[in-house]
Amino acid sequence: DTAVSQTPKYLVTQMGNDKSIKCEQNLGHDTMYWYKQDSKKFLKIMFSYNNKELIINETVPNRFSPKSPDKAHLNLHINSLELGDSAVYFCASSQDARGAASKNGYTFGSGTRLTVV
Amino acid sequence: GQNIDQPTEMTATEGAIVQINCTYQTSGFNGLFWYQQHAGEAPTFLSYNVLDGLEEKGRFSSFLSRSKGYSYLLLKELQMKDSASYLCAVRDAGKSTFGDGTTLTVKP
């Protein structure tokens, strides 16, 4: 059983399109995240949700909108895609509640490689 | 702000020991994590330190000094499969900030 699953694994699309990436975790974790990893391998936080509530929203363009229908799901919708959005997007989850440290770290999904042409 | 520094690349020989350092300057601190990431794959959790000292887990150990803002990951008895990127991440205010990662190449 996949702990954190995200779809699709690969996404190639044209500039200006709107696309969504879905993420689901079956670990019973309270907190889910979206990270972006660019071509230089730098992993940067985008959003974090704790039990469906947005708790972290880094400086991300408004074109990116996360949605968490329940604590096991965190989807990412991107409007008007730009060339600079090309990256690998990782979904992750952790057990801890807001602000609490977890000694188990994050469990990451396998990533969605987005290419905007 | 958050500032996390690691060497960009390291090379070591199979069977040897390698130490990957991480220094950090962060506004808060609630634990330090090490992750391993093979090319084209997701990061996987290796270790967690929140108190000063050494945490040992098989061939991997991680050390933390909070007063110095310093950690290292020690890999013993290196194997070819240990070739990967190693990411240091500092947890603060409910999120983890990652360093740029150290690409380790293990040679025969």
PDB file of C-alpha atoms in Angstrom:
ATOM      1  CA  ASP A   1       0.000   0.000   0.000  1.00  0.00           C
ATOM      2  CA  THR A   2       1.328   3.399  -0.977  1.00  0.00           C
ATOM      3  CA  ALA A   3       1.499   5.700   2.059  1.00  0.00           C
ATOM      4  CA  VAL A   4       1.415   9.027   0.191  1.00  0.00           C
ATOM      5  CA  SER A   5       0.228   8.834  -3.382  1.00  0.00           C
ATOM      6  CA  GLN A   6       0.084  11.681  -5.835  1.00  0.00           C
ATOM      7  CA  THR A   7      -1.189  11.807  -9.391  1.00  0.00           C
ATOM      8  CA  PRO A   8      -0.226  12.282 -12.081  1.00  0.00           C
ATOM      9  CA  LYS A   9       3.445  11.296 -11.968  1.00  0.00           C
ATOM     10  CA  TYR A  10       4.222  13.266 -15.122  1.00  0.00           C
ATOM     11  CA  LEU A  11       2.392  16.274 -16.517  1.00  0.00           C
ATOM     12  CA  VAL A  12       3.305  18.082 -19.732  1.00  0.00           C
ATOM     13  CA  THR A  13       1.138  21.046 -20.632  1.00  0.00           C
ATOM     14  CA  GLN A  14       1.165  24.311 -22.522  1.00  0.00           C
ATOM     15  CA  MET A  15       1.564  27.762 -21.070  1.00  0.00           C
ATOM     16  CA  GLY A  16      -1.691  29.317 -19.991  1.00  0.00           C
ATOM     17  CA  ASN A  17      -3.414  26.030 -19.178  1.00  0.00           C
ATOM     18  CA  ASP A  18      -4.946  25.126 -15.807  1.00  0.00           C
ATOM     19  CA  LYS A  19      -3.984  21.835 -14.183  1.00  0.00           C
ATOM     20  CA  SER A  20      -4.454  19.962 -10.909  1.00  0.00           C
ATOM     21  CA  ILE A  21      -2.306  17.548  -8.939  1.00  0.00           C
ATOM     22  CA  LYS A  22      -3.934  15.243  -6.421  1.00  0.00           C
ATOM     23  CA  CYS A  23      -2.486  13.825  -3.207  1.00  0.00           C
ATOM     24  CA  GLU A  24      -3.798  11.290  -0.744  1.00  0.00           C
ATOM     25  CA  GLN A  25      -2.256   9.767   2.375  1.00  0.00           C
ATOM     26  CA  ASN A  26      -3.419   6.644   4.196  1.00  0.00           C
ATOM     27  CA  LEU A  27      -1.175   7.074   7.247  1.00  0.00           C
ATOM     28  CA  GLY A  28      -3.728   8.823   9.422  1.00  0.00           C
ATOM     29  CA  HIS A  29      -1.472  11.881   9.595  1.00  0.00           C
ATOM     30  CA  ASP A  30      -2.877  15.252  10.605  1.00  0.00           C
ATOM     31  CA  THR A  31      -0.665  17.480   8.480  1.00  0.00           C
ATOM     32  CA  MET A  32      -0.017  17.605   4.747  1.00  0.00           C
ATOM     33  CA  TYR A  33       2.319  19.742   2.667  1.00  0.00           C
ATOM     34  CA  TRP A  34       3.164  20.773  -0.868  1.00  0.00           C
ATOM     35  CA  TYR A  35       6.838  21.298  -1.710  1.00  0.00           C
ATOM     36  CA  LYS A  36       8.359  22.444  -5.000  1.00  0.00           C
ATOM     37  CA  GLN A  37      11.748  21.131  -6.112  1.00  0.00           C
ATOM     38  CA  ASP A  38      13.303  23.095  -8.944  1.00  0.00           C
ATOM     39  CA  SER A  39      15.998  22.118 -11.419  1.00  0.00           C
ATOM     40  CA  LYS A  40      18.680  22.984  -8.868  1.00  0.00           C
ATOM     41  CA  LYS A  41      17.171  20.430  -6.481  1.00  0.00           C
ATOM     42  CA  PHE A  42      16.159  23.089  -3.961  1.00  0.00           C
ATOM     43  CA  LEU A  43      13.119  21.852  -2.009  1.00  0.00           C
ATOM     44  CA  LYS A  44      10.869  24.730  -0.974  1.00  0.00           C
ATOM     45  CA  ILE A  45       7.687  24.696   1.123  1.00  0.00           C
ATOM     46  CA  MET A  46       4.572  26.037  -0.575  1.00  0.00           C
ATOM     47  CA  PHE A  47       1.625  25.150   1.634  1.00  0.00           C
ATOM     48  CA  SER A  48       0.766  23.210   4.748  1.00  0.00           C
ATOM     49  CA  TYR A  49      -2.612  22.032   5.989  1.00  0.00           C
ATOM     50  CA  ASN A  50      -3.399  20.649   9.427  1.00  0.00           C
ATOM     51  CA  ASN A  51      -6.660  18.719   9.577  1.00  0.00           C
ATOM     52  CA  LYS A  52      -8.082  20.601   6.561  1.00  0.00           C
ATOM     53  CA  GLU A  53      -6.995  23.992   7.882  1.00  0.00           C
ATOM     54  CA  LEU A  54      -4.388  26.080   6.033  1.00  0.00           C
ATOM     55  CA  ILE A  55      -1.527  26.821   8.419  1.00  0.00           C
ATOM     56  CA  ILE A  56       1.358  27.738   6.126  1.00  0.00           C
ATOM     57  CA  ASN A  57       1.119  29.739   2.928  1.00  0.00           C
ATOM     58  CA  GLU A  58       4.537  30.802   1.731  1.00  0.00           C
ATOM     59  CA  THR A  59       5.065  33.465  -0.883  1.00  0.00           C
ATOM     60  CA  VAL A  60       3.420  31.610  -3.714  1.00  0.00           C
ATOM     61  CA  PRO A  61       1.600  33.248  -6.660  1.00  0.00           C
ATOM     62  CA  ASN A  62      -2.173  33.367  -6.380  1.00  0.00           C
ATOM     63  CA  ARG A  63      -2.314  31.102  -9.416  1.00  0.00           C
ATOM     64  CA  PHE A  64      -1.582  28.236  -7.011  1.00  0.00           C
ATOM     65  CA  SER A  65      -4.574  27.197  -4.924  1.00  0.00           C
ATOM     66  CA  PRO A  66      -4.512  24.233  -2.549  1.00  0.00           C
ATOM     67  CA  LYS A  67      -7.656  22.440  -1.456  1.00  0.00           C
ATOM     68  CA  SER A  68      -8.063  19.956   1.367  1.00  0.00           C
ATOM     69  CA  PRO A  69     -11.495  18.282   1.364  1.00  0.00           C
ATOM     70  CA  ASP A  70     -10.463  16.130   4.335  1.00  0.00           C
ATOM     71  CA  LYS A  71      -7.286  15.506   6.277  1.00  0.00           C
ATOM     72  CA  ALA A  72      -6.286  12.612   4.038  1.00  0.00           C
ATOM     73  CA  HIS A  73      -6.319  14.678   0.844  1.00  0.00           C
ATOM     74  CA  LEU A  74      -4.504  17.790  -0.306  1.00  0.00           C
ATOM     75  CA  ASN A  75      -4.848  18.812  -3.934  1.00  0.00           C
ATOM     76  CA  LEU A  76      -3.043  21.578  -5.792  1.00  0.00           C
ATOM     77  CA  HIS A  77      -4.647  23.544  -8.606  1.00  0.00           C
ATOM     78  CA  ILE A  78      -2.547  25.788 -10.807  1.00  0.00           C
ATOM     79  CA  ASN A  79      -4.077  28.418 -13.090  1.00  0.00           C
ATOM     80  CA  SER A  80      -2.477  30.054 -16.118  1.00  0.00           C
ATOM     81  CA  LEU A  81       0.639  27.911 -16.058  1.00  0.00           C
ATOM     82  CA  GLU A  82       3.976  29.618 -16.796  1.00  0.00           C
ATOM     83  CA  LEU A  83       7.311  28.242 -17.977  1.00  0.00           C
ATOM     84  CA  GLY A  84       8.800  28.910 -14.535  1.00  0.00           C
ATOM     85  CA  ASP A  85       6.300  26.559 -12.942  1.00  0.00           C
ATOM     86  CA  SER A  86       8.186  23.618 -14.424  1.00  0.00           C
ATOM     87  CA  ALA A  87       9.501  21.608 -11.473  1.00  0.00           C
ATOM     88  CA  VAL A  88       8.840  18.492  -9.431  1.00  0.00           C
ATOM     89  CA  TYR A  89       6.027  18.964  -6.931  1.00  0.00           C
ATOM     90  CA  PHE A  90       6.126  16.772  -3.844  1.00  0.00           C
ATOM     91  CA  CYS A  91       3.253  16.131  -1.516  1.00  0.00           C
ATOM     92  CA  ALA A  92       4.198  15.090   2.030  1.00  0.00           C
ATOM     93  CA  SER A  93       2.503  14.296   5.308  1.00  0.00           C
ATOM     94  CA  SER A  94       3.524  14.173   8.951  1.00  0.00           C
ATOM     95  CA  GLN A  95       1.917  12.918  12.115  1.00  0.00           C
ATOM     96  CA  ASP A  96       2.336  16.013  14.223  1.00  0.00           C
ATOM     97  CA  ALA A  97      -0.273  18.545  15.093  1.00  0.00           C
ATOM     98  CA  ARG A  98       0.331  22.225  14.483  1.00  0.00           C
ATOM     99  CA  GLY A  99       3.651  23.401  15.900  1.00  0.00           C
ATOM    100  CA  ALA A 100       4.514  20.108  17.520  1.00  0.00           C
ATOM    101  CA  ALA A 101       7.741  18.421  16.619  1.00  0.00           C
ATOM    102  CA  SER A 102       7.567  14.983  15.116  1.00  0.00           C
ATOM    103  CA  LYS A 103      10.477  12.616  15.399  1.00  0.00           C
ATOM    104  CA  ASN A 104       9.298  10.719  12.352  1.00  0.00           C
ATOM    105  CA  GLY A 105       9.760  13.456   9.823  1.00  0.00           C
ATOM    106  CA  TYR A 106       7.826  13.659   6.619  1.00  0.00           C
ATOM    107  CA  THR A 107       6.617  10.915   4.358  1.00  0.00           C
ATOM    108  CA  PHE A 108       6.841  12.110   0.772  1.00  0.00           C
ATOM    109  CA  GLY A 109       4.849  11.125  -2.263  1.00  0.00           C
ATOM    110  CA  SER A 110       6.746  10.059  -5.374  1.00  0.00           C
ATOM    111  CA  GLY A 111       6.472  13.502  -6.930  1.00  0.00           C
ATOM    112  CA  THR A 112       4.775  15.022  -9.969  1.00  0.00           C
ATOM    113  CA  ARG A 113       7.138  16.214 -12.674  1.00  0.00           C
ATOM    114  CA  LEU A 114       5.441  19.213 -14.295  1.00  0.00           C
ATOM    115  CA  THR A 115       6.786  20.485 -17.601  1.00  0.00           C
ATOM    116  CA  VAL A 116       5.285  23.631 -19.083  1.00  0.00           C
ATOM    117  CA  VAL A 117       6.017  24.158 -22.761  1.00  0.00           C
TER     118      VAL A 117
ATOM    119  CA  GLY B   1      14.834  34.104   8.013  1.00  0.00           C
ATOM    120  CA  GLN B   2      16.211  30.643   7.501  1.00  0.00           C
ATOM    121  CA  ASN B   3      19.703  29.860   6.246  1.00  0.00           C
ATOM    122  CA  ILE B   4      20.920  26.295   5.909  1.00  0.00           C
ATOM    123  CA  ASP B   5      24.310  25.440   4.430  1.00  0.00           C
ATOM    124  CA  GLN B   6      25.673  22.117   3.231  1.00  0.00           C
ATOM    125  CA  PRO B   7      28.520  21.248   0.854  1.00  0.00           C
ATOM    126  CA  THR B   8      27.251  20.852  -2.690  1.00  0.00           C
ATOM    127  CA  GLU B   9      29.130  17.689  -3.570  1.00  0.00           C
ATOM    128  CA  MET B  10      31.235  15.008  -1.876  1.00  0.00           C
ATOM    129  CA  THR B  11      32.989  11.900  -3.137  1.00  0.00           C
ATOM    130  CA  ALA B  12      34.013   8.879  -1.087  1.00  0.00           C
ATOM    131  CA  THR B  13      35.189   5.314  -1.591  1.00  0.00           C
ATOM    132  CA  GLU B  14      33.145   2.184  -1.041  1.00  0.00           C
ATOM    133  CA  GLY B  15      33.705   0.840   2.471  1.00  0.00           C
ATOM    134  CA  ALA B  16      34.912   4.175   3.831  1.00  0.00           C
ATOM    135  CA  ILE B  17      33.308   6.643   6.268  1.00  0.00           C
ATOM    136  CA  VAL B  18      31.984  10.041   5.192  1.00  0.00           C
ATOM    137  CA  GLN B  19      30.708  12.983   7.229  1.00  0.00           C
ATOM    138  CA  ILE B  20      28.276  15.467   5.700  1.00  0.00           C
ATOM    139  CA  ASN B  21      28.041  18.749   7.583  1.00  0.00           C
ATOM    140  CA  CYS B  22      25.128  21.122   7.912  1.00  0.00           C
ATOM    141  CA  THR B  23      25.123  24.549   9.534  1.00  0.00           C
ATOM    142  CA  TYR B  24      21.992  26.533  10.118  1.00  0.00           C
ATOM    143  CA  GLN B  25      20.804  29.951  11.206  1.00  0.00           C
ATOM    144  CA  THR B  26      17.080  29.949  11.795  1.00  0.00           C
ATOM    145  CA  SER B  27      14.634  32.162  13.649  1.00  0.00           C
ATOM    146  CA  GLY B  28      13.389  29.177  15.633  1.00  0.00           C
ATOM    147  CA  PHE B  29      14.343  25.550  16.145  1.00  0.00           C
ATOM    148  CA  ASN B  30      12.187  22.536  16.753  1.00  0.00           C
ATOM    149  CA  GLY B  31      14.347  19.717  15.457  1.00  0.00           C
ATOM    150  CA  LEU B  32      16.716  18.836  12.625  1.00  0.00           C
ATOM    151  CA  PHE B  33      16.114  16.104  10.081  1.00  0.00           C
ATOM    152  CA  TRP B  34      18.276  14.333   7.534  1.00  0.00           C
ATOM    153  CA  TYR B  35      16.757  12.900   4.354  1.00  0.00           C
ATOM    154  CA  GLN B  36      18.187  10.798   1.554  1.00  0.00           C
ATOM    155  CA  GLN B  37      17.066  11.409  -2.023  1.00  0.00           C
ATOM    156  CA  HIS B  38      18.087   9.209  -4.942  1.00  0.00           C
ATOM    157  CA  ALA B  39      17.927  10.773  -8.391  1.00  0.00           C
ATOM    158  CA  GLY B  40      14.375  10.932  -9.675  1.00  0.00           C
ATOM    159  CA  GLU B  41      12.877   9.727  -6.408  1.00  0.00           C
ATOM    160  CA  ALA B  42      11.240  11.238  -3.345  1.00  0.00           C
ATOM    161  CA  PRO B  43      13.238  12.145  -0.227  1.00  0.00           C
ATOM    162  CA  THR B  44      13.147   9.497   2.487  1.00  0.00           C
ATOM    163  CA  PHE B  45      13.543  10.145   6.204  1.00  0.00           C
ATOM    164  CA  LEU B  46      16.863   9.125   7.778  1.00  0.00           C
ATOM    165  CA  SER B  47      17.164  10.744  11.194  1.00  0.00           C
ATOM    166  CA  TYR B  48      15.877  13.317  13.656  1.00  0.00           C
ATOM    167  CA  ASN B  49      17.748  15.281  16.332  1.00  0.00           C
ATOM    168  CA  VAL B  50      16.185  17.731  18.744  1.00  0.00           C
ATOM    169  CA  LEU B  51      18.647  17.453  21.654  1.00  0.00           C
ATOM    170  CA  ASP B  52      22.413  17.816  21.488  1.00  0.00           C
ATOM    171  CA  GLY B  53      24.365  14.676  20.888  1.00  0.00           C
ATOM    172  CA  LEU B  54      24.676  11.696  18.623  1.00  0.00           C
ATOM    173  CA  GLU B  55      21.826   9.508  17.369  1.00  0.00           C
ATOM    174  CA  GLU B  56      22.925   6.208  15.885  1.00  0.00           C
ATOM    175  CA  LYS B  57      20.859   4.113  13.528  1.00  0.00           C
ATOM    176  CA  GLY B  58      22.719   1.281  11.880  1.00  0.00           C
ATOM    177  CA  ARG B  59      25.349   2.558   9.453  1.00  0.00           C
ATOM    178  CA  PHE B  60      24.004   6.098   9.751  1.00  0.00           C
ATOM    179  CA  SER B  61      24.509   8.468  12.691  1.00  0.00           C
ATOM    180  CA  SER B  62      23.485  12.080  13.099  1.00  0.00           C
ATOM    181  CA  PHE B  63      24.931  14.660  15.493  1.00  0.00           C
ATOM    182  CA  LEU B  64      23.522  17.964  16.682  1.00  0.00           C
ATOM    183  CA  SER B  65      24.956  20.965  18.506  1.00  0.00           C
ATOM    184  CA  ARG B  66      22.230  23.553  18.994  1.00  0.00           C
ATOM    185  CA  SER B  67      24.569  26.169  20.471  1.00  0.00           C
ATOM    186  CA  LYS B  68      26.739  26.005  17.349  1.00  0.00           C
ATOM    187  CA  GLY B  69      23.879  25.629  14.862  1.00  0.00           C
ATOM    188  CA  TYR B  70      25.637  22.564  13.525  1.00  0.00           C
ATOM    189  CA  SER B  71      24.801  19.016  12.573  1.00  0.00           C
ATOM    190  CA  TYR B  72      26.464  16.228  10.682  1.00  0.00           C
ATOM    191  CA  LEU B  73      25.401  12.966   9.119  1.00  0.00           C
ATOM    192  CA  LEU B  74      27.936  10.165   9.388  1.00  0.00           C
ATOM    193  CA  LEU B  75      27.757   7.263   6.970  1.00  0.00           C
ATOM    194  CA  LYS B  76      29.879   4.203   7.738  1.00  0.00           C
ATOM    195  CA  GLU B  77      30.851   1.229   5.578  1.00  0.00           C
ATOM    196  CA  LEU B  78      29.787   3.074   2.471  1.00  0.00           C
ATOM    197  CA  GLN B  79      28.001   1.126  -0.223  1.00  0.00           C
ATOM    198  CA  MET B  80      27.456   2.042  -3.861  1.00  0.00           C
ATOM    199  CA  LYS B  81      23.739   2.422  -3.173  1.00  0.00           C
ATOM    200  CA  ASP B  82      24.539   5.266  -0.768  1.00  0.00           C
ATOM    201  CA  SER B  83      25.216   7.484  -3.793  1.00  0.00           C
ATOM    202  CA  ALA B  84      22.420  10.043  -3.452  1.00  0.00           C
ATOM    203  CA  SER B  85      21.622  13.551  -2.299  1.00  0.00           C
ATOM    204  CA  TYR B  86      21.467  14.117   1.453  1.00  0.00           C
ATOM    205  CA  LEU B  87      19.193  16.907   2.630  1.00  0.00           C
ATOM    206  CA  CYS B  88      19.427  18.658   5.981  1.00  0.00           C
ATOM    207  CA  ALA B  89      16.125  20.179   7.134  1.00  0.00           C
ATOM    208  CA  VAL B  90      15.378  22.372  10.144  1.00  0.00           C
ATOM    209  CA  ARG B  91      11.917  22.374  11.631  1.00  0.00           C
ATOM    210  CA  ASP B  92      10.409  25.584  12.922  1.00  0.00           C
ATOM    211  CA  ALA B  93       6.837  26.795  13.411  1.00  0.00           C
ATOM    212  CA  GLY B  94       5.226  23.771  11.867  1.00  0.00           C
ATOM    213  CA  LYS B  95       7.298  23.503   8.717  1.00  0.00           C
ATOM    214  CA  SER B  96      10.666  22.148   7.676  1.00  0.00           C
ATOM    215  CA  THR B  97      13.096  24.268   5.684  1.00  0.00           C
ATOM    216  CA  PHE B  98      15.490  22.258   3.560  1.00  0.00           C
ATOM    217  CA  GLY B  99      19.097  22.910   2.669  1.00  0.00           C
ATOM    218  CA  ASP B 100      20.141  22.599  -0.955  1.00  0.00           C
ATOM    219  CA  GLY B 101      21.400  19.082  -0.369  1.00  0.00           C
ATOM    220  CA  THR B 102      24.790  17.374  -0.683  1.00  0.00           C
ATOM    221  CA  THR B 103      25.287  15.053  -3.635  1.00  0.00           C
ATOM    222  CA  LEU B 104      27.384  12.107  -2.467  1.00  0.00           C
ATOM    223  CA  THR B 105      29.113   9.917  -5.039  1.00  0.00           C
ATOM    224  CA  VAL B 106      30.477   6.590  -3.815  1.00  0.00           C
ATOM    225  CA  LYS B 107      33.228   5.133  -5.990  1.00  0.00           C
ATOM    226  CA  PRO B 108      34.498   1.538  -6.069  1.00  0.00           C
TER     227      PRO B 108
END
